[in-house]
Amino acid sequence: MLLAEFGTVEYISLFFSTFLSEDLTCITAGILASSFQLDLFLSIIACTMGIYIGDFLLYCFGRCFGGLLVRSSIYVRIIRLKESSFGKLLQTHIGKSLFFSRFLPGTRLPLYLYCGVSKFPLGTFLSYTGFAVLLWAPSLVFASYLYGDSMKVLYLKDKYYIPVSIVLLWFFVVFLQTIINSEKRNKLVKVFLKWNRHEFWPSWLFYIPLGFYVFFLILKYRGFLWITAANPKIYAGGIAGESKYEILSNSYDPSILKTFLFTPNFFSKFPKAKLKLKTFRAEIEKLGFSLPFILKPDIGERGIGVRLIKDWESAFQFLTECKEPYLIQEYHPGPLEAGVFYIRIPGKESGFVFSITKKFFPLLEGNGISTLEELISRHPRFRFQEPVFLERWKDQLELILQKGQIFSLGFGGNHIQGCEFRDGAESITPQLTLTIDSIAKSFPDFYFGRFDIRYEKESDLTEGTNLKVLELNGAMSESTNLYDPTFGLWKSYSILFRQWSYLFQVGFANAKLGTKTISWFELIRLLRNHSKYKESISPISK
């Protein structure tokens, strides 16, 4: 009845027009149906069938006449694609590729020909393309029918109307896949929760506002390089690339943990054939070290490459193959650790404690059922640092902890290595300030930076007694209490901004007193070399 009313030629024309331009045909059909020149239902059928048959014909051409393509340039894009690594990846996800190509203009021709040439199963091909066509063609015709006048304007102005529809539909399909798949759904929830906690933001994102504030400080002090004069006896003030051993060895304070600089040529005096485990152990013990002890890069950052050595075999294997200078440092069990940020204004007799960050090491409690990997992925905090923990404990991920059993996920006092940072302002006392000021003055011309210290009990910190210094960080060290998860974003930024304000003030004052700053060329070279150095060091502490 409908065909009698509207005629058949028009729908046959729509069917074959899809072979020339699928999308324009669908839009034209919708516009004509909105003006009652065609029936909407028949238009949808004609366009859908035409597009589906067209897809089938492309596949058949590739399968039956693929040999004819050898002489054409398209052979390079299709035949050789099959042998490439991308082709293997494409075959692994061919179903998704076929489906999404329907919504991405320009991708269908080479992909469908590729499926034909590579003899991809026809039934599977028709299933994926058919499902995509059933979503796309009726939607486009119906949208043109509802908004015929608007679509006509876009059509007449020769504007491309598909991108918005593609993006919206793509997001809808991806979202649908995500909420159906439990693993993907959990990842999506984790992403939302993580972005709600700025302590886990990527550094580049978190520091964007700081860039604007530093620009203000540059205008205020009429320069940037002042900060390289913050600590005159540390190269570039401690911006980057400074030697931890050189800093620690300049102090005479007994609170500094015993530290030795191990260089790759340390065992050069021994012939390779005579360098055995027994010899290695004797040499290390001669230096005054016993198990356990710490190994860490002489030039490090955020705890990268730190190792807790509990047996001589692993130490021997690592150090005899080591190509970078490493520190051997006595191990202090703590169990408590804090970062104490110290500032002294040049010209002032005494400094002050700017902040204290208390560090809580990651501990897991077993339930007798779940594996280590499952406990990490479900933990309300550790799941946000899952990649670090999974890499560190990759050989024990199937371990099932007994109920109540405590498992330590890390020993390094670094946020990126799994530590939780909490503000410890309540522990800043006159006694602690005097102790830290005394330790700081044991380092020549030290004005700005953070001490990482370990101690046995809380009273040691507040009374400033029995503290042991692991290391001292210079100008680029952070007042790490800003990562306290209970702090709001603005409070964290206020701490960061005040820290940088003091850095400029200290550096500027030292420069006026005669401390030389480095040049821009030296700064760029320093940052570039430091970046290359970090790439050579394992980022995961063990």
PDB file of C-alpha atoms in Angstrom, residues 51-258:
ATOM      1  CA  ILE A  51      24.334   0.451   3.188  1.00  0.00           C
ATOM      2  CA  TYR A  52      24.396  -3.160   4.414  1.00  0.00           C
ATOM      3  CA  ILE A  53      24.591  -4.593   0.884  1.00  0.00           C
ATOM      4  CA  GLY A  54      27.287  -2.047   0.029  1.00  0.00           C
ATOM      5  CA  ASP A  55      29.389  -3.228   2.955  1.00  0.00           C
ATOM      6  CA  PHE A  56      28.926  -6.823   1.789  1.00  0.00           C
ATOM      7  CA  LEU A  57      29.994  -5.951  -1.763  1.00  0.00           C
ATOM      8  CA  LEU A  58      33.168  -4.233  -0.527  1.00  0.00           C
ATOM      9  CA  TYR A  59      34.059  -7.363   1.428  1.00  0.00           C
ATOM     10  CA  CYS A  60      33.362  -9.553  -1.612  1.00  0.00           C
ATOM     11  CA  PHE A  61      35.482  -7.367  -3.853  1.00  0.00           C
ATOM     12  CA  GLY A  62      38.406  -7.605  -1.488  1.00  0.00           C
ATOM     13  CA  ARG A  63      38.045 -11.355  -1.176  1.00  0.00           C
ATOM     14  CA  CYS A  64      37.469 -12.159  -4.863  1.00  0.00           C
ATOM     15  CA  PHE A  65      39.574  -9.520  -6.576  1.00  0.00           C
ATOM     16  CA  GLY A  66      42.248  -8.814  -3.989  1.00  0.00           C
ATOM     17  CA  GLY A  67      44.870  -9.948  -6.471  1.00  0.00           C
ATOM     18  CA  LEU A  68      43.997  -7.058  -8.768  1.00  0.00           C
ATOM     19  CA  LEU A  69      45.074  -4.649  -6.038  1.00  0.00           C
ATOM     20  CA  VAL A  70      48.669  -5.825  -6.265  1.00  0.00           C
ATOM     21  CA  ARG A  71      49.378  -3.365  -9.025  1.00  0.00           C
ATOM     22  CA  SER A  72      47.737  -0.458  -7.222  1.00  0.00           C
ATOM     23  CA  SER A  73      48.963   1.749  -4.384  1.00  0.00           C
ATOM     24  CA  ILE A  74      46.149   0.481  -2.171  1.00  0.00           C
ATOM     25  CA  TYR A  75      47.997  -2.853  -2.035  1.00  0.00           C
ATOM     26  CA  VAL A  76      50.605  -1.261   0.208  1.00  0.00           C
ATOM     27  CA  ARG A  77      47.906  -0.076   2.600  1.00  0.00           C
ATOM     28  CA  ILE A  78      45.899  -3.306   2.714  1.00  0.00           C
ATOM     29  CA  ILE A  79      47.945  -6.423   1.866  1.00  0.00           C
ATOM     30  CA  ARG A  80      51.033  -5.334   3.784  1.00  0.00           C
ATOM     31  CA  LEU A  81      48.869  -4.133   6.655  1.00  0.00           C
ATOM     32  CA  LYS A  82      48.081  -7.755   7.402  1.00  0.00           C
ATOM     33  CA  GLU A  83      51.772  -8.561   7.957  1.00  0.00           C
ATOM     34  CA  SER A  84      52.464  -5.557  10.185  1.00  0.00           C
ATOM     35  CA  SER A  85      52.268  -5.393  13.976  1.00  0.00           C
ATOM     36  CA  PHE A  86      49.294  -3.066  13.565  1.00  0.00           C
ATOM     37  CA  GLY A  87      47.612  -5.696  11.398  1.00  0.00           C
ATOM     38  CA  LYS A  88      48.032  -8.293  14.129  1.00  0.00           C
ATOM     39  CA  LEU A  89      46.600  -5.843  16.650  1.00  0.00           C
ATOM     40  CA  LEU A  90      43.732  -5.112  14.270  1.00  0.00           C
ATOM     41  CA  GLN A  91      42.946  -8.811  13.941  1.00  0.00           C
ATOM     42  CA  THR A  92      42.791  -9.104  17.722  1.00  0.00           C
ATOM     43  CA  HIS A  93      40.191  -6.314  17.931  1.00  0.00           C
ATOM     44  CA  ILE A  94      38.639  -6.655  14.486  1.00  0.00           C
ATOM     45  CA  GLY A  95      35.069  -6.828  15.804  1.00  0.00           C
ATOM     46  CA  LYS A  96      35.305  -3.508  17.636  1.00  0.00           C
ATOM     47  CA  SER A  97      37.093  -1.969  14.652  1.00  0.00           C
ATOM     48  CA  LEU A  98      34.310  -3.008  12.278  1.00  0.00           C
ATOM     49  CA  PHE A  99      31.642  -1.659  14.590  1.00  0.00           C
ATOM     50  CA  PHE A 100      33.246   1.733  15.250  1.00  0.00           C
ATOM     51  CA  SER A 101      34.304   2.251  11.630  1.00  0.00           C
ATOM     52  CA  ARG A 102      30.631   2.815  10.837  1.00  0.00           C
ATOM     53  CA  PHE A 103      30.778   6.020  12.896  1.00  0.00           C
ATOM     54  CA  LEU A 104      34.200   7.189  11.684  1.00  0.00           C
ATOM     55  CA  PRO A 105      34.091   8.536   8.099  1.00  0.00           C
ATOM     56  CA  GLY A 106      36.924   7.420   5.827  1.00  0.00           C
ATOM     57  CA  THR A 107      37.780   4.229   7.718  1.00  0.00           C
ATOM     58  CA  ARG A 108      35.283   1.799   6.195  1.00  0.00           C
ATOM     59  CA  LEU A 109      36.675   1.354   2.670  1.00  0.00           C
ATOM     60  CA  PRO A 110      40.206   0.234   3.613  1.00  0.00           C
ATOM     61  CA  LEU A 111      38.971  -1.805   6.596  1.00  0.00           C
ATOM     62  CA  TYR A 112      36.278  -3.709   4.669  1.00  0.00           C
ATOM     63  CA  LEU A 113      38.650  -4.405   1.774  1.00  0.00           C
ATOM     64  CA  TYR A 114      41.214  -5.564   4.314  1.00  0.00           C
ATOM     65  CA  CYS A 115      38.701  -8.001   5.805  1.00  0.00           C
ATOM     66  CA  GLY A 116      38.004  -9.397   2.349  1.00  0.00           C
ATOM     67  CA  VAL A 117      41.647  -9.695   1.347  1.00  0.00           C
ATOM     68  CA  SER A 118      42.576 -11.376   4.649  1.00  0.00           C
ATOM     69  CA  LYS A 119      39.538 -13.709   4.338  1.00  0.00           C
ATOM     70  CA  PHE A 120      37.998 -12.667   7.622  1.00  0.00           C
ATOM     71  CA  PRO A 121      34.945 -14.897   8.379  1.00  0.00           C
ATOM     72  CA  LEU A 122      31.985 -13.558   6.417  1.00  0.00           C
ATOM     73  CA  GLY A 123      29.416 -14.381   9.079  1.00  0.00           C
ATOM     74  CA  THR A 124      31.308 -12.453  11.736  1.00  0.00           C
ATOM     75  CA  PHE A 125      31.839  -9.557   9.332  1.00  0.00           C
ATOM     76  CA  LEU A 126      28.129  -9.329   8.500  1.00  0.00           C
ATOM     77  CA  SER A 127      27.159  -9.573  12.182  1.00  0.00           C
ATOM     78  CA  TYR A 128      29.295  -6.632  13.317  1.00  0.00           C
ATOM     79  CA  THR A 129      28.593  -4.425  10.303  1.00  0.00           C
ATOM     80  CA  GLY A 130      24.888  -5.297  10.390  1.00  0.00           C
ATOM     81  CA  PHE A 131      24.560  -4.299  14.041  1.00  0.00           C
ATOM     82  CA  ALA A 132      26.377  -1.018  13.361  1.00  0.00           C
ATOM     83  CA  VAL A 133      24.206  -0.265  10.313  1.00  0.00           C
ATOM     84  CA  LEU A 134      21.015  -0.930  12.297  1.00  0.00           C
ATOM     85  CA  LEU A 135      22.158   1.664  14.834  1.00  0.00           C
ATOM     86  CA  TRP A 136      23.495   4.265  12.430  1.00  0.00           C
ATOM     87  CA  ALA A 137      21.260   4.396   9.337  1.00  0.00           C
ATOM     88  CA  PRO A 138      17.833   4.570  11.065  1.00  0.00           C
ATOM     89  CA  SER A 139      19.194   7.074  13.597  1.00  0.00           C
ATOM     90  CA  LEU A 140      20.520   9.373  10.872  1.00  0.00           C
ATOM     91  CA  VAL A 141      17.359   9.164   8.740  1.00  0.00           C
ATOM     92  CA  PHE A 142      15.113   9.724  11.753  1.00  0.00           C
ATOM     93  CA  ALA A 143      17.220  12.652  12.997  1.00  0.00           C
ATOM     94  CA  SER A 144      16.954  14.237   9.555  1.00  0.00           C
ATOM     95  CA  TYR A 145      13.209  13.616   9.629  1.00  0.00           C
ATOM     96  CA  LEU A 146      12.785  15.344  13.017  1.00  0.00           C
ATOM     97  CA  TYR A 147      15.083  18.246  12.211  1.00  0.00           C
ATOM     98  CA  GLY A 148      14.582  18.364   8.471  1.00  0.00           C
ATOM     99  CA  ASP A 149      14.793  22.136   8.123  1.00  0.00           C
ATOM    100  CA  SER A 150      17.959  22.388  10.196  1.00  0.00           C
ATOM    101  CA  MET A 151      19.565  19.484   8.380  1.00  0.00           C
ATOM    102  CA  LYS A 152      18.585  21.066   5.070  1.00  0.00           C
ATOM    103  CA  VAL A 153      20.372  24.278   6.021  1.00  0.00           C
ATOM    104  CA  LEU A 154      23.503  22.348   6.915  1.00  0.00           C
ATOM    105  CA  TYR A 155      23.222  20.364   3.713  1.00  0.00           C
ATOM    106  CA  LEU A 156      22.749  23.406   1.502  1.00  0.00           C
ATOM    107  CA  LYS A 157      25.656  25.204   3.159  1.00  0.00           C
ATOM    108  CA  ASP A 158      27.794  22.156   2.401  1.00  0.00           C
ATOM    109  CA  LYS A 159      28.834  21.706   6.036  1.00  0.00           C
ATOM    110  CA  TYR A 160      29.819  18.394   7.459  1.00  0.00           C
ATOM    111  CA  TYR A 161      27.098  17.413   9.921  1.00  0.00           C
ATOM    112  CA  ILE A 162      28.383  14.068  11.194  1.00  0.00           C
ATOM    113  CA  PRO A 163      31.136  14.868  13.793  1.00  0.00           C
ATOM    114  CA  VAL A 164      28.857  15.765  16.704  1.00  0.00           C
ATOM    115  CA  SER A 165      26.726  12.677  16.145  1.00  0.00           C
ATOM    116  CA  ILE A 166      29.819  10.494  15.905  1.00  0.00           C
ATOM    117  CA  VAL A 167      31.266  11.803  19.145  1.00  0.00           C
ATOM    118  CA  LEU A 168      28.014  11.500  21.076  1.00  0.00           C
ATOM    119  CA  LEU A 169      27.308   7.998  19.840  1.00  0.00           C
ATOM    120  CA  TRP A 170      30.901   6.911  20.455  1.00  0.00           C
ATOM    121  CA  PHE A 171      30.748   8.144  24.050  1.00  0.00           C
ATOM    122  CA  PHE A 172      27.423   6.390  24.528  1.00  0.00           C
ATOM    123  CA  VAL A 173      28.743   3.057  23.239  1.00  0.00           C
ATOM    124  CA  VAL A 174      31.948   3.274  25.287  1.00  0.00           C
ATOM    125  CA  PHE A 175      29.994   4.210  28.409  1.00  0.00           C
ATOM    126  CA  LEU A 176      27.594   1.318  27.823  1.00  0.00           C
ATOM    127  CA  GLN A 177      30.481  -1.122  27.438  1.00  0.00           C
ATOM    128  CA  THR A 178      32.092   0.248  30.589  1.00  0.00           C
ATOM    129  CA  ILE A 179      29.097  -0.068  32.906  1.00  0.00           C
ATOM    130  CA  ILE A 180      28.326  -3.587  31.658  1.00  0.00           C
ATOM    131  CA  ASN A 181      31.872  -4.887  32.197  1.00  0.00           C
ATOM    132  CA  SER A 182      32.633  -5.121  35.932  1.00  0.00           C
ATOM    133  CA  GLU A 183      36.397  -4.662  35.478  1.00  0.00           C
ATOM    134  CA  LYS A 184      35.965  -1.569  33.324  1.00  0.00           C
ATOM    135  CA  ARG A 185      33.263  -0.268  35.655  1.00  0.00           C
ATOM    136  CA  ASN A 186      35.606  -0.536  38.644  1.00  0.00           C
ATOM    137  CA  LYS A 187      38.335   1.281  36.724  1.00  0.00           C
ATOM    138  CA  LEU A 188      35.911   4.074  35.835  1.00  0.00           C
ATOM    139  CA  VAL A 189      34.860   4.454  39.479  1.00  0.00           C
ATOM    140  CA  LYS A 190      38.519   4.537  40.498  1.00  0.00           C
ATOM    141  CA  VAL A 191      39.247   7.289  37.971  1.00  0.00           C
ATOM    142  CA  PHE A 192      36.420   9.469  39.313  1.00  0.00           C
ATOM    143  CA  LEU A 193      37.469   8.914  42.922  1.00  0.00           C
ATOM    144  CA  LYS A 194      41.117   9.578  42.097  1.00  0.00           C
ATOM    145  CA  TRP A 195      40.372  12.877  40.394  1.00  0.00           C
ATOM    146  CA  ASN A 196      38.460  13.916  43.470  1.00  0.00           C
ATOM    147  CA  ARG A 197      41.651  13.562  45.553  1.00  0.00           C
ATOM    148  CA  HIS A 198      44.279  16.027  44.437  1.00  0.00           C
ATOM    149  CA  GLU A 199      47.075  14.144  46.209  1.00  0.00           C
ATOM    150  CA  PHE A 200      46.875  11.637  43.335  1.00  0.00           C
ATOM    151  CA  TRP A 201      46.709  14.154  40.503  1.00  0.00           C
ATOM    152  CA  PRO A 202      49.455  14.061  37.852  1.00  0.00           C
ATOM    153  CA  SER A 203      52.237  16.511  38.706  1.00  0.00           C
ATOM    154  CA  TRP A 204      51.808  18.479  35.464  1.00  0.00           C
ATOM    155  CA  LEU A 205      48.165  19.160  36.345  1.00  0.00           C
ATOM    156  CA  PHE A 206      48.647  19.988  40.016  1.00  0.00           C
ATOM    157  CA  TYR A 207      51.435  22.478  39.300  1.00  0.00           C
ATOM    158  CA  ILE A 208      49.586  24.520  36.674  1.00  0.00           C
ATOM    159  CA  PRO A 209      48.440  27.189  39.203  1.00  0.00           C
ATOM    160  CA  LEU A 210      51.969  27.298  40.628  1.00  0.00           C
ATOM    161  CA  GLY A 211      53.225  28.380  37.215  1.00  0.00           C
ATOM    162  CA  PHE A 212      51.102  31.532  37.391  1.00  0.00           C
ATOM    163  CA  TYR A 213      52.266  32.258  40.944  1.00  0.00           C
ATOM    164  CA  VAL A 214      55.921  31.786  40.003  1.00  0.00           C
ATOM    165  CA  PHE A 215      55.384  34.232  37.159  1.00  0.00           C
ATOM    166  CA  PHE A 216      54.149  36.753  39.732  1.00  0.00           C
ATOM    167  CA  LEU A 217      57.260  36.095  41.864  1.00  0.00           C
ATOM    168  CA  ILE A 218      59.491  36.578  38.830  1.00  0.00           C
ATOM    169  CA  LEU A 219      57.943  39.992  38.276  1.00  0.00           C
ATOM    170  CA  LYS A 220      58.230  40.830  41.966  1.00  0.00           C
ATOM    171  CA  TYR A 221      61.928  39.890  42.246  1.00  0.00           C
ATOM    172  CA  ARG A 222      62.743  40.743  38.621  1.00  0.00           C
ATOM    173  CA  GLY A 223      64.260  37.383  37.868  1.00  0.00           C
ATOM    174  CA  PHE A 224      63.967  33.625  38.274  1.00  0.00           C
ATOM    175  CA  LEU A 225      67.508  32.359  38.728  1.00  0.00           C
ATOM    176  CA  TRP A 226      67.678  33.747  42.266  1.00  0.00           C
ATOM    177  CA  ILE A 227      66.375  30.406  43.496  1.00  0.00           C
ATOM    178  CA  THR A 228      69.632  28.726  42.425  1.00  0.00           C
ATOM    179  CA  ALA A 229      71.365  30.729  45.175  1.00  0.00           C
ATOM    180  CA  ALA A 230      69.087  29.444  47.952  1.00  0.00           C
ATOM    181  CA  ASN A 231      71.778  27.116  49.346  1.00  0.00           C
ATOM    182  CA  PRO A 232      75.222  28.465  48.365  1.00  0.00           C
ATOM    183  CA  LYS A 233      77.170  25.262  49.119  1.00  0.00           C
ATOM    184  CA  ILE A 234      74.823  23.048  47.075  1.00  0.00           C
ATOM    185  CA  TYR A 235      75.159  23.218  43.311  1.00  0.00           C
ATOM    186  CA  ALA A 236      72.307  25.330  41.868  1.00  0.00           C
ATOM    187  CA  GLY A 237      70.852  25.494  45.365  1.00  0.00           C
ATOM    188  CA  GLY A 238      69.518  21.958  45.016  1.00  0.00           C
ATOM    189  CA  ILE A 239      67.309  22.522  41.975  1.00  0.00           C
ATOM    190  CA  ALA A 240      68.232  19.158  40.449  1.00  0.00           C
ATOM    191  CA  GLY A 241      71.141  16.794  40.011  1.00  0.00           C
ATOM    192  CA  GLU A 242      72.744  17.458  43.390  1.00  0.00           C
ATOM    193  CA  SER A 243      74.793  14.671  45.009  1.00  0.00           C
ATOM    194  CA  LYS A 244      73.185  13.347  48.194  1.00  0.00           C
ATOM    195  CA  TYR A 245      76.544  12.082  49.402  1.00  0.00           C
ATOM    196  CA  GLU A 246      78.229  15.424  48.859  1.00  0.00           C
ATOM    197  CA  ILE A 247      75.536  17.123  50.928  1.00  0.00           C
ATOM    198  CA  LEU A 248      75.562  14.583  53.778  1.00  0.00           C
ATOM    199  CA  SER A 249      79.363  14.339  53.932  1.00  0.00           C
ATOM    200  CA  ASN A 250      79.593  18.093  54.570  1.00  0.00           C
ATOM    201  CA  SER A 251      77.876  17.747  57.935  1.00  0.00           C
ATOM    202  CA  TYR A 252      79.584  16.910  61.198  1.00  0.00           C
ATOM    203  CA  ASP A 253      76.358  16.234  63.109  1.00  0.00           C
ATOM    204  CA  PRO A 254      76.150  12.738  64.700  1.00  0.00           C
ATOM    205  CA  SER A 255      72.474  12.433  63.731  1.00  0.00           C
ATOM    206  CA  ILE A 256      73.443  11.808  60.084  1.00  0.00           C
ATOM    207  CA  LEU A 257      73.168   8.111  59.259  1.00  0.00           C
ATOM    208  CA  LYS A 258      76.394   6.448  58.167  1.00  0.00           C
TER     209      LYS A 258
END
